[in-house]
XYZ file of C-alpha atoms in Angstrom:
672
model
C 218.932 89.648 52.854
C 217.341 90.899 55.660
C 217.371 94.580 56.515
C 219.633 93.984 59.691
C 222.130 92.290 57.456
C 222.716 95.114 55.102
C 226.035 96.962 54.863
C 226.397 100.685 55.720
C 226.383 101.576 51.882
C 223.366 99.180 51.133
C 221.217 100.690 53.874
C 221.765 104.377 53.013
C 221.233 103.604 49.371
C 217.857 101.965 50.269
C 216.905 104.846 52.526
C 218.020 107.613 49.712
C 215.697 105.517 47.564
C 212.807 105.654 49.748
C 213.064 109.286 50.164
C 213.490 110.004 46.480
C 210.053 107.823 46.095
C 208.616 110.285 48.695
C 208.434 107.165 51.359
C 209.666 109.033 54.512
C 208.419 106.170 56.564
C 209.866 103.531 54.813
C 213.428 105.695 54.929
C 212.886 106.095 58.609
C 212.286 102.265 59.120
C 215.305 101.509 57.170
C 217.324 103.692 59.034
C 216.193 102.902 62.531
C 216.711 98.914 61.609
C 220.540 99.928 61.053
C 220.741 102.166 63.889
C 219.690 99.765 66.238
C 222.811 97.575 65.517
C 225.186 100.656 64.777
C 223.813 103.549 66.871
C 226.779 105.604 66.128
C 226.220 106.317 62.482
C 226.207 109.871 61.627
C 224.976 109.120 58.017
C 222.114 107.022 59.099
C 220.953 109.642 61.945
C 221.022 112.596 59.121
C 218.937 110.452 56.877
C 216.537 109.593 59.757
C 216.548 113.314 60.504
C 215.638 114.284 56.752
C 212.772 111.440 57.099
C 211.512 113.025 60.064
C 211.411 116.470 58.559
C 209.286 115.030 55.611
C 206.717 113.916 57.870
C 206.581 117.616 59.900
C 208.145 115.595 62.882
C 210.369 118.560 63.662
C 211.227 117.995 67.235
C 212.157 114.363 66.544
C 214.254 115.368 63.660
C 215.985 118.182 65.581
C 216.929 115.444 68.289
C 218.619 113.087 65.685
C 220.447 115.740 63.744
C 222.069 117.117 67.174
C 222.918 113.796 68.410
C 224.551 113.162 64.574
C 226.607 116.608 65.473
C 227.726 115.233 68.879
C 229.451 112.413 66.801
C 230.403 114.625 63.798
C 230.709 118.290 65.122
C 232.591 119.534 61.992
C 230.027 117.852 59.292
C 228.948 120.973 57.393
C 225.962 119.237 55.855
C 224.686 118.293 59.096
C 225.162 121.724 60.499
C 223.216 123.072 57.458
C 220.388 120.592 58.440
C 220.038 121.746 61.926
C 220.003 125.106 60.794
C 217.016 124.220 58.429
C 215.142 122.043 61.031
C 215.387 125.025 63.288
C 214.076 127.446 60.667
C 211.020 124.931 59.840
C 210.391 125.937 63.646
C 210.600 129.533 63.157
C 213.351 129.375 65.404
C 215.462 131.761 63.008
C 217.775 133.396 65.630
C 219.121 129.986 66.853
C 219.601 128.819 63.032
C 221.958 131.678 62.037
C 225.199 130.264 63.963
C 224.493 126.803 62.525
C 224.315 127.847 58.688
C 227.299 130.380 59.489
C 229.710 127.591 60.580
C 228.733 125.092 57.946
C 229.456 127.960 55.214
C 232.689 128.772 57.237
C 233.533 124.935 56.901
C 232.177 124.381 53.145
C 231.495 127.739 51.464
C 230.291 125.939 48.501
C 226.911 124.817 49.969
C 225.010 127.248 47.686
C 221.409 126.367 49.531
C 222.953 127.005 53.140
C 223.729 130.815 51.748
C 220.067 131.005 50.646
C 218.715 129.594 53.687
C 220.994 132.022 55.804
C 219.696 134.796 53.989
C 216.114 133.767 55.073
C 216.729 133.486 58.457
C 218.799 136.917 58.508
C 216.038 138.606 56.682
C 213.394 137.031 59.320
C 215.104 138.582 62.251
C 215.338 141.877 60.619
C 218.986 141.685 59.705
C 218.397 143.089 55.960
C 221.798 144.082 54.895
C 223.424 140.578 56.112
C 220.279 138.920 54.370
C 221.290 140.811 50.875
C 224.637 139.833 51.144
C 223.904 136.022 51.878
C 221.595 136.153 48.946
C 224.283 137.563 46.537
C 226.584 135.015 47.734
C 223.847 132.254 46.859
C 223.191 133.700 43.392
C 227.093 133.895 42.514
C 227.309 130.252 43.301
C 224.350 129.371 41.247
C 222.956 132.043 39.277
C 219.815 130.033 37.624
C 218.933 128.744 40.886
C 219.220 131.869 42.513
C 217.243 133.633 40.136
C 214.583 131.184 40.173
C 214.495 131.220 43.772
C 213.920 135.119 43.748
C 211.242 134.917 40.960
C 209.270 131.945 43.043
C 209.665 134.233 46.212
C 207.884 137.025 44.367
C 205.458 134.452 43.222
C 204.614 133.188 46.535
C 204.385 137.297 47.657
C 201.815 138.162 45.157
C 204.553 139.852 42.859
C 203.645 138.036 39.602
C 204.783 140.813 37.191
C 208.354 140.730 38.998
C 208.344 137.031 38.897
C 207.181 136.739 35.059
C 210.559 139.311 34.276
C 212.773 137.076 36.099
C 211.590 133.978 34.481
C 211.079 135.261 31.115
C 215.101 136.322 31.492
C 216.063 132.914 32.185
C 214.094 131.434 29.320
C 215.526 134.039 26.954
C 219.152 132.857 27.878
C 217.935 129.018 28.288
C 214.586 128.197 26.467
C 214.844 124.893 28.133
C 215.467 125.234 31.670
C 212.566 123.254 33.259
C 211.961 124.995 36.379
C 211.572 128.128 34.703
C 209.217 126.708 32.340
C 207.342 125.407 35.428
C 207.376 128.575 37.208
C 206.362 130.946 34.478
C 203.717 128.433 33.898
C 202.430 128.785 37.518
C 202.410 132.535 37.139
C 200.567 132.600 33.984
C 198.010 129.858 35.740
C 196.664 132.553 37.956
C 194.836 134.125 35.373
C 192.370 132.615 32.890
C 193.191 134.724 29.989
C 196.699 133.177 30.080
C 196.006 129.605 31.019
C 196.592 128.513 27.651
C 200.188 130.042 27.687
C 200.892 128.168 30.934
C 199.661 125.131 29.161
C 202.076 125.277 26.359
C 204.905 126.229 28.833
C 204.301 122.976 30.698
C 203.729 120.927 27.600
C 207.352 122.250 26.747
C 208.750 121.078 29.896
C 207.461 117.576 29.668
C 209.011 117.574 26.075
C 212.435 118.925 27.428
C 212.361 116.611 30.565
C 209.841 113.728 29.949
C 210.821 112.369 33.400
C 210.389 115.554 35.339
C 207.654 114.269 37.588
C 206.770 118.086 38.785
C 206.261 119.384 35.156
C 203.746 116.302 34.649
C 202.112 117.201 38.093
C 201.876 120.880 37.338
C 200.391 120.467 33.664
C 197.774 117.777 35.282
C 196.899 120.402 37.864
C 196.333 123.012 35.255
C 194.457 120.651 33.034
C 192.108 119.750 35.685
C 191.552 123.453 36.396
C 190.763 124.085 32.809
C 188.112 120.997 33.183
C 190.261 119.184 30.471
C 189.768 116.202 32.992
C 190.921 113.205 30.677
C 193.922 114.962 29.527
C 194.857 115.620 33.356
C 194.215 112.076 34.206
C 196.650 111.044 31.344
C 199.404 113.356 33.141
C 198.910 111.981 36.674
C 199.193 108.360 35.368
C 202.525 109.512 33.444
C 203.671 110.852 36.563
C 203.108 107.651 38.642
C 204.558 105.692 35.671
C 207.788 107.726 36.165
C 207.777 107.554 40.052
C 205.520 104.762 41.377
C 206.539 105.582 44.892
C 205.510 109.433 44.282
C 202.852 109.670 47.034
C 201.590 113.092 45.673
C 201.218 111.900 42.161
C 198.777 109.192 43.269
C 197.002 111.484 45.381
C 196.586 114.015 42.652
C 195.375 110.965 40.317
C 192.888 109.939 43.026
C 191.616 113.497 42.930
C 191.387 113.724 39.183
C 189.539 110.230 38.861
C 186.982 111.390 41.472
C 186.343 114.780 39.362
C 185.777 112.800 36.053
C 183.488 110.417 37.976
C 185.562 107.386 38.251
C 185.069 106.960 42.035
C 186.333 103.119 42.043
C 189.635 104.108 40.230
C 189.811 107.057 42.656
C 189.398 105.183 45.796
C 192.261 102.511 44.402
C 194.651 105.786 43.809
C 193.891 107.290 47.239
C 194.513 104.107 49.092
C 197.959 103.716 46.961
C 198.917 107.240 48.176
C 198.135 106.471 51.529
C 200.083 103.075 51.544
C 203.217 105.011 50.680
C 202.484 107.850 53.119
C 199.832 107.264 55.499
C 200.552 110.378 57.250
C 198.710 112.826 55.108
C 195.286 113.895 56.149
C 194.300 115.457 52.875
C 194.139 112.090 51.148
C 192.537 110.664 53.928
C 190.006 113.391 52.987
C 189.717 112.918 49.361
C 189.246 109.498 50.151
C 186.408 110.041 52.379
C 184.949 112.088 49.640
C 185.017 109.589 47.085
C 183.438 106.819 49.306
C 180.606 109.041 50.211
C 179.824 109.836 46.667
C 179.449 106.041 45.976
C 177.287 105.651 49.147
C 179.964 104.133 51.966
C 179.131 106.399 54.598
C 180.906 104.085 56.943
C 184.246 103.998 54.863
C 183.769 107.810 54.542
C 183.678 108.471 57.893
C 186.298 106.255 58.927
C 188.575 108.106 56.529
C 187.241 111.453 57.804
C 188.383 110.354 61.269
C 191.530 109.307 60.506
C 191.998 112.633 58.985
C 191.117 114.336 61.965
C 193.464 112.100 64.103
C 196.307 113.277 62.087
C 195.120 116.878 62.033
C 192.820 117.782 64.781
C 192.616 121.324 63.443
C 191.232 120.000 60.260
C 187.793 122.048 60.097
C 187.169 120.912 56.431
C 186.965 117.164 57.614
C 184.478 118.116 60.295
C 182.365 120.125 57.790
C 182.858 117.110 55.248
C 181.313 114.948 58.116
C 178.348 117.378 58.681
C 177.807 117.479 55.154
C 177.054 113.687 55.111
C 173.462 115.369 56.178
C 172.084 112.304 57.818
C 175.049 112.139 59.860
C 175.174 113.103 63.830
C 178.278 114.271 65.628
C 179.153 112.709 68.944
C 179.027 115.192 72.110
C 183.029 114.549 72.289
C 183.147 115.929 68.362
C 181.177 118.923 69.407
C 183.631 119.697 72.343
C 186.249 119.568 70.236
C 185.012 121.790 67.351
C 183.923 124.330 70.289
C 187.543 124.228 71.748
C 189.070 124.964 68.018
C 186.842 127.959 67.086
C 188.204 129.391 70.528
C 191.945 129.103 69.341
C 193.473 132.457 68.219
C 195.923 130.732 65.701
C 193.002 129.266 63.922
C 193.285 129.930 60.004
C 190.029 131.699 58.535
C 189.348 128.723 56.332
C 189.364 126.242 59.468
C 187.408 128.465 61.322
C 184.731 128.814 58.885
C 184.457 125.087 58.291
C 184.212 124.567 61.977
C 181.580 127.085 62.238
C 179.494 125.577 59.619
C 179.898 122.217 60.957
C 178.648 123.406 64.657
C 175.957 124.782 62.942
C 174.950 121.418 61.795
C 175.842 120.036 65.117
C 173.401 122.238 67.008
C 170.536 122.160 64.289
C 170.680 118.127 64.887
C 170.260 119.102 68.711
C 167.297 121.212 67.455
C 169.011 124.274 69.232
C 168.059 126.401 66.356
C 169.261 129.674 67.551
C 172.768 128.427 68.709
C 172.486 126.713 65.000
C 171.846 130.120 63.380
C 174.319 131.708 65.304
C 177.308 129.605 64.055
C 175.807 129.393 60.654
C 175.596 133.236 60.421
C 178.933 134.149 61.809
C 180.445 131.296 59.612
C 178.897 132.920 56.440
C 180.152 136.333 57.485
C 183.541 135.121 57.963
C 183.466 133.424 54.244
C 182.001 136.494 52.822
C 184.862 138.320 53.634
C 187.140 136.155 51.866
C 185.459 135.631 48.542
C 184.832 138.026 45.544
C 181.159 138.643 44.586
C 179.935 141.615 42.929
C 175.972 141.506 43.084
C 175.557 144.313 40.587
C 177.883 142.541 37.884
C 176.066 139.528 38.211
C 172.511 140.686 38.221
C 173.492 143.025 35.161
C 174.740 140.168 33.319
C 171.438 138.063 33.764
C 169.333 141.259 32.888
C 171.492 141.663 29.618
C 170.920 138.021 28.570
C 167.324 138.359 29.049
C 167.113 141.512 26.768
C 169.286 139.710 24.064
C 167.714 136.402 23.967
C 163.829 137.930 23.831
C 160.993 136.646 21.830
C 161.850 138.137 18.636
C 165.427 136.820 18.727
C 164.488 133.510 19.521
C 161.498 133.243 17.228
C 163.535 134.845 14.214
C 165.874 132.079 14.390
C 163.812 128.730 14.815
C 165.203 125.548 13.729
C 168.957 126.678 14.168
C 171.459 124.629 16.149
C 172.221 121.146 16.653
C 168.936 118.909 16.195
C 170.086 116.167 18.746
C 167.833 115.636 21.557
C 170.300 114.059 24.131
C 170.652 116.561 27.001
C 168.028 117.199 29.813
C 168.940 120.351 31.517
C 168.112 120.775 35.102
C 168.480 124.194 36.568
C 167.254 126.167 39.501
C 168.325 127.445 42.467
C 171.067 125.180 44.393
C 169.630 123.104 47.212
C 166.094 123.104 45.626
C 165.826 119.575 44.833
C 167.964 119.305 41.496
C 169.724 116.107 42.691
C 166.229 114.437 43.701
C 165.373 115.132 40.059
C 168.656 114.058 38.561
C 168.565 110.964 40.493
C 164.975 110.275 39.227
C 165.973 110.731 35.738
C 169.078 108.709 36.030
C 166.873 105.686 37.136
C 165.253 105.279 33.895
C 166.667 102.790 31.346
C 167.053 105.484 28.761
C 168.625 108.374 30.502
C 172.348 108.565 31.973
C 173.111 110.972 34.844
C 176.362 112.788 34.616
C 177.339 115.397 36.695
C 177.533 119.246 37.137
C 178.873 119.989 33.688
C 180.363 123.543 33.271
C 180.160 123.301 29.290
C 177.494 125.821 28.657
C 179.261 128.450 30.573
C 182.697 127.592 28.747
C 180.860 128.089 25.401
C 179.110 131.189 26.396
C 182.204 132.812 27.807
C 183.960 131.816 24.223
C 181.442 133.642 22.150
C 182.887 136.707 20.516
C 186.271 136.174 22.856
C 188.409 137.159 19.972
C 186.288 140.019 18.585
C 188.436 143.270 18.710
C 185.511 145.651 19.198
C 184.949 144.242 22.743
C 181.590 142.765 22.250
C 181.200 139.579 24.077
C 178.368 137.377 25.047
C 175.685 137.867 25.178
C 175.656 140.832 22.581
C 177.928 139.073 20.206
C 174.941 136.529 19.747
C 173.195 138.874 17.934
C 175.903 138.246 14.754
C 176.169 134.348 14.930
C 175.204 132.426 11.840
C 172.939 129.399 11.769
C 176.123 127.548 11.200
C 177.802 128.915 14.352
C 174.804 127.762 16.611
C 174.942 124.242 15.078
C 178.699 124.024 15.669
C 178.187 125.198 19.247
C 175.563 122.618 19.716
C 177.997 120.098 18.393
C 180.871 120.933 20.441
C 178.691 121.022 23.601
C 178.200 117.427 22.967
C 181.603 116.618 22.100
C 182.642 118.154 25.540
C 180.009 116.056 27.328
C 181.349 112.623 25.732
C 184.331 112.478 28.366
C 181.476 112.327 31.034
C 179.564 109.299 28.918
C 179.791 105.802 29.933
C 176.949 104.428 28.488
C 174.719 104.117 25.223
C 171.740 105.496 26.694
C 170.429 107.855 24.216
C 169.679 110.936 26.969
C 171.744 112.427 29.593
C 171.219 114.935 32.486
C 173.328 118.122 32.699
C 172.333 119.326 36.238
C 174.181 122.838 37.051
C 171.548 124.753 38.930
C 173.298 128.033 37.991
C 172.788 127.369 34.334
C 169.413 128.719 34.519
C 170.483 132.026 32.524
C 171.728 129.713 29.868
C 168.294 128.390 28.893
C 168.115 130.849 25.664
C 171.553 129.708 24.486
C 170.926 126.090 25.257
C 167.513 126.416 22.867
C 169.602 128.020 20.353
C 172.591 125.413 20.161
C 170.274 122.351 20.895
C 166.507 123.440 20.230
C 165.607 119.621 20.913
C 166.943 119.658 24.324
C 164.519 119.703 27.501
C 164.869 121.977 30.395
C 163.780 121.486 34.098
C 163.413 124.240 36.630
C 163.386 122.822 39.996
C 161.863 124.862 42.627
C 161.454 125.063 46.452
C 159.844 127.523 49.025
C 161.964 130.228 48.565
C 162.507 130.695 52.445
C 163.809 126.983 52.421
C 165.784 127.500 49.284
C 167.667 130.614 50.744
C 168.063 129.060 54.054
C 169.616 125.568 52.589
C 171.956 127.788 50.547
C 172.666 129.753 53.512
C 173.481 126.319 55.842
C 175.790 125.234 52.850
C 179.356 125.804 52.741
C 180.380 125.250 48.872
C 183.710 123.926 48.192
C 184.034 126.434 45.221
C 181.707 129.140 43.592
C 178.198 130.003 44.688
C 180.014 133.185 46.275
C 176.201 134.685 46.721
C 175.353 132.428 48.997
C 177.549 133.984 51.948
C 175.355 136.980 52.871
C 171.514 137.303 53.244
C 171.326 140.636 50.970
C 173.193 139.065 48.186
C 171.071 135.930 48.327
C 167.763 137.642 48.458
C 168.758 139.880 45.376
C 170.169 136.533 43.558
C 166.712 134.770 44.254
C 164.846 137.659 42.677
C 166.770 137.922 39.724
C 166.504 134.148 39.413
C 162.907 134.295 39.533
C 162.668 137.004 36.907
C 164.811 135.184 34.650
C 162.688 132.009 34.437
C 159.556 133.926 34.252
C 161.307 135.472 31.345
C 162.026 132.032 29.705
C 158.675 131.046 30.271
C 157.341 133.772 28.516
C 159.534 133.572 25.357
C 159.750 130.041 25.088
C 156.599 128.528 26.160
C 156.531 124.957 26.935
C 160.252 124.993 27.155
C 160.656 124.546 30.881
C 159.060 122.295 33.202
C 158.841 123.728 36.811
C 158.918 121.095 39.361
C 158.463 122.039 42.935
C 160.342 119.878 45.729
C 157.158 119.833 47.809
C 155.194 118.377 45.405
C 157.541 115.679 44.339
C 157.828 114.813 48.213
C 153.935 114.813 48.653
C 153.085 113.190 45.226
C 156.143 111.055 43.782
C 154.601 109.272 41.309
C 152.403 112.198 39.869
C 155.505 114.242 39.581
C 157.820 111.501 38.258
C 154.930 111.215 35.260
C 155.179 114.768 34.686
C 158.845 114.568 34.458
C 159.223 111.675 32.306
C 156.386 112.783 29.988
C 157.957 116.422 29.500
C 161.164 114.324 28.677
C 159.174 112.323 26.079
C 160.063 109.108 28.123
C 157.785 106.208 28.997
C 157.215 105.602 32.832
C 159.392 102.957 34.518
C 158.719 101.926 38.019
C 162.491 102.392 38.663
C 162.264 106.143 38.922
C 160.086 105.656 41.822
C 163.160 103.563 43.598
C 165.521 106.479 42.756
C 167.325 105.706 46.254
C 168.402 101.992 44.950
C 170.356 103.406 42.092
C 173.982 102.744 42.718
C 175.591 105.576 40.749
C 177.952 107.914 42.268
C 176.527 111.417 43.283
C 178.571 114.456 44.237
C 176.577 116.977 45.294
C 175.881 117.946 49.043
C 172.556 115.862 48.626
C 174.462 112.720 48.005
C 173.439 110.893 51.148
C 170.062 112.227 51.185
C 168.999 111.114 47.695
C 170.030 107.600 48.657
C 166.955 107.440 51.077
C 163.560 106.811 50.191
C 161.537 110.179 49.923
C 160.842 111.635 53.108
C 158.951 114.840 54.414
C 161.120 116.001 57.574
C 162.659 118.707 55.122
C 159.500 120.514 54.322
C 159.167 123.755 55.776
C 162.495 123.656 57.649
C 162.633 127.658 57.463
C 159.838 127.753 60.153
C 162.576 126.371 62.850
C 164.422 129.824 61.792
C 161.517 131.884 61.053
C 162.561 134.676 63.791
C 165.990 134.792 61.979
C 164.197 135.469 58.237
C 162.313 138.627 58.757
C 164.565 140.233 55.895
C 163.987 137.369 53.454
C 160.356 137.472 54.273
C 159.883 140.961 53.424
C 162.053 141.008 50.387
C 160.166 138.224 48.760
C 156.869 138.510 50.009
C 155.573 139.128 46.413
C 157.003 135.665 45.179
C 156.118 133.936 48.464
C 152.448 135.217 47.713
C 152.172 133.629 44.116
C 152.965 130.099 45.568
C 150.686 127.346 45.087
C 148.974 127.090 48.718
C 150.126 123.579 49.091
C 153.789 124.922 48.845
C 153.198 127.800 51.038
C 151.738 125.354 53.789
C 154.093 122.523 53.608
C 155.669 121.344 56.467
C 152.750 122.815 58.793
């Protein structure tokens, strides 16, 4: 039966199914097909309004709902709908009479009372708002209490929210929404995330077809780096509701983070097929295509995201982060217009500024580039938490515990497997290049930036009652504990192994304080420290807007202090573990690729292979900011980049003068 031959009931049924499957575009199509033949059907006009609201086309939705009300002026649900769409446009004063009339006609509309309360509160009519909320609570006590708890949670009043959700669960332990919201509250703190996981697992047991419970559990597990478990949750969600675009988008993200790029691309494309109007899915697709080297596809996805959301600064930065990409003049003009907007969010403004820094750098206007990088960093620093003293003290404490006596007195402990090759250093110092060289060897598998050394260090002493934690708690570990931690590390990393190659890389630059821990749990593991001229290293970080973490990079003072502590820590490892760590200068690799490749392979106990010189031909996915650069043959244009910004780098030159003076002359003079 063709769409235009459907009965009224059949058409409404199909449109509602499409909405339930989160397919508002399809619901819109069904409604418009029917209305073309029957323009006076208020039910179809109402459903069309809902589909347009779902797509955030609020003005169009308002128009359709008003038309329906002209046909059915005493239809309570339509009056509530019009109030809702006005509220979504923040026209609260206008929305109030429609909610009031809907309630007068149909007092049992519980949500209308709640919406009226919100509108009254928004215009400062507090006592009347309280009255409306009380009416809502009386008509649906559980939902009312959950709504209040959710509002507390949204406003950051977590303790009040927790009290409400716990109260509901005392009365009804299987109330799924309360389980999910309480889990959301517990999810905010790392110390209670295991409780959040238990609550969400309970929710999925109580209501195995509750898609939101599976999605929330998957999101939590992804945050906890339980990537395979997260994937299973999202796969369950799309099985329950195949038309749920959000579930497919979450699955695409999970596949990407677990290093399954092809599966990720398919999932994102499925999400976009269900709802092409979600810019975040276009951006996610672009990210994955970038990691597998499809720059053209990535740019196409990014530009579609911008078409859907012109103020999407994160996408402009993603394009800039392709590194070898250059913005067109029209795109630069568009970004300059955006940063002048008063209503731009901090996040979008920051992304635009970093992208403009890259755009002006490509134009060789380095003063203007510095202006946007610097102002972008200043704004970013104000949004992140970073205590340089806490970080530096912790690194000093690690060196004090893992001294020569401690390490020497425990020789031979740990798991004896030689599998890992740890790559550490400052970010933006050539670690991805070294990883790609090693991953091109037939005996080495390239994995990802693995968080497991940090996870293990955080677990050491976690349950001690005397408040002694890592690194001090390491003094009390027994031989079998070190071995167990080594085996645990290898178990964690198995999720990232796709081949039977005997060695694998663990490239996480910030792991440099963990060299001593690695030596204790896996004494046969190799370590490579990637270095670059300090000014190039610091500048590279200052020009980089990271997705998460690396909060020390957004301030010139924090960066200098962090670099000095990094340098001191690596000197310590060289002293207490002579020969354990191989230093590889980026400049040396660029100027003498084969010589450095042979050094790297020799340190890892590997035979030389020509494929390591052709690292740029390796098709593996690369997730870091250097993903496009390591797909190119070696080039020298990045040497001495700091010289182009030298007039702005006086503080770093002064702070790091002693370290710079110790550099080999070939490194100091690189780029001249």
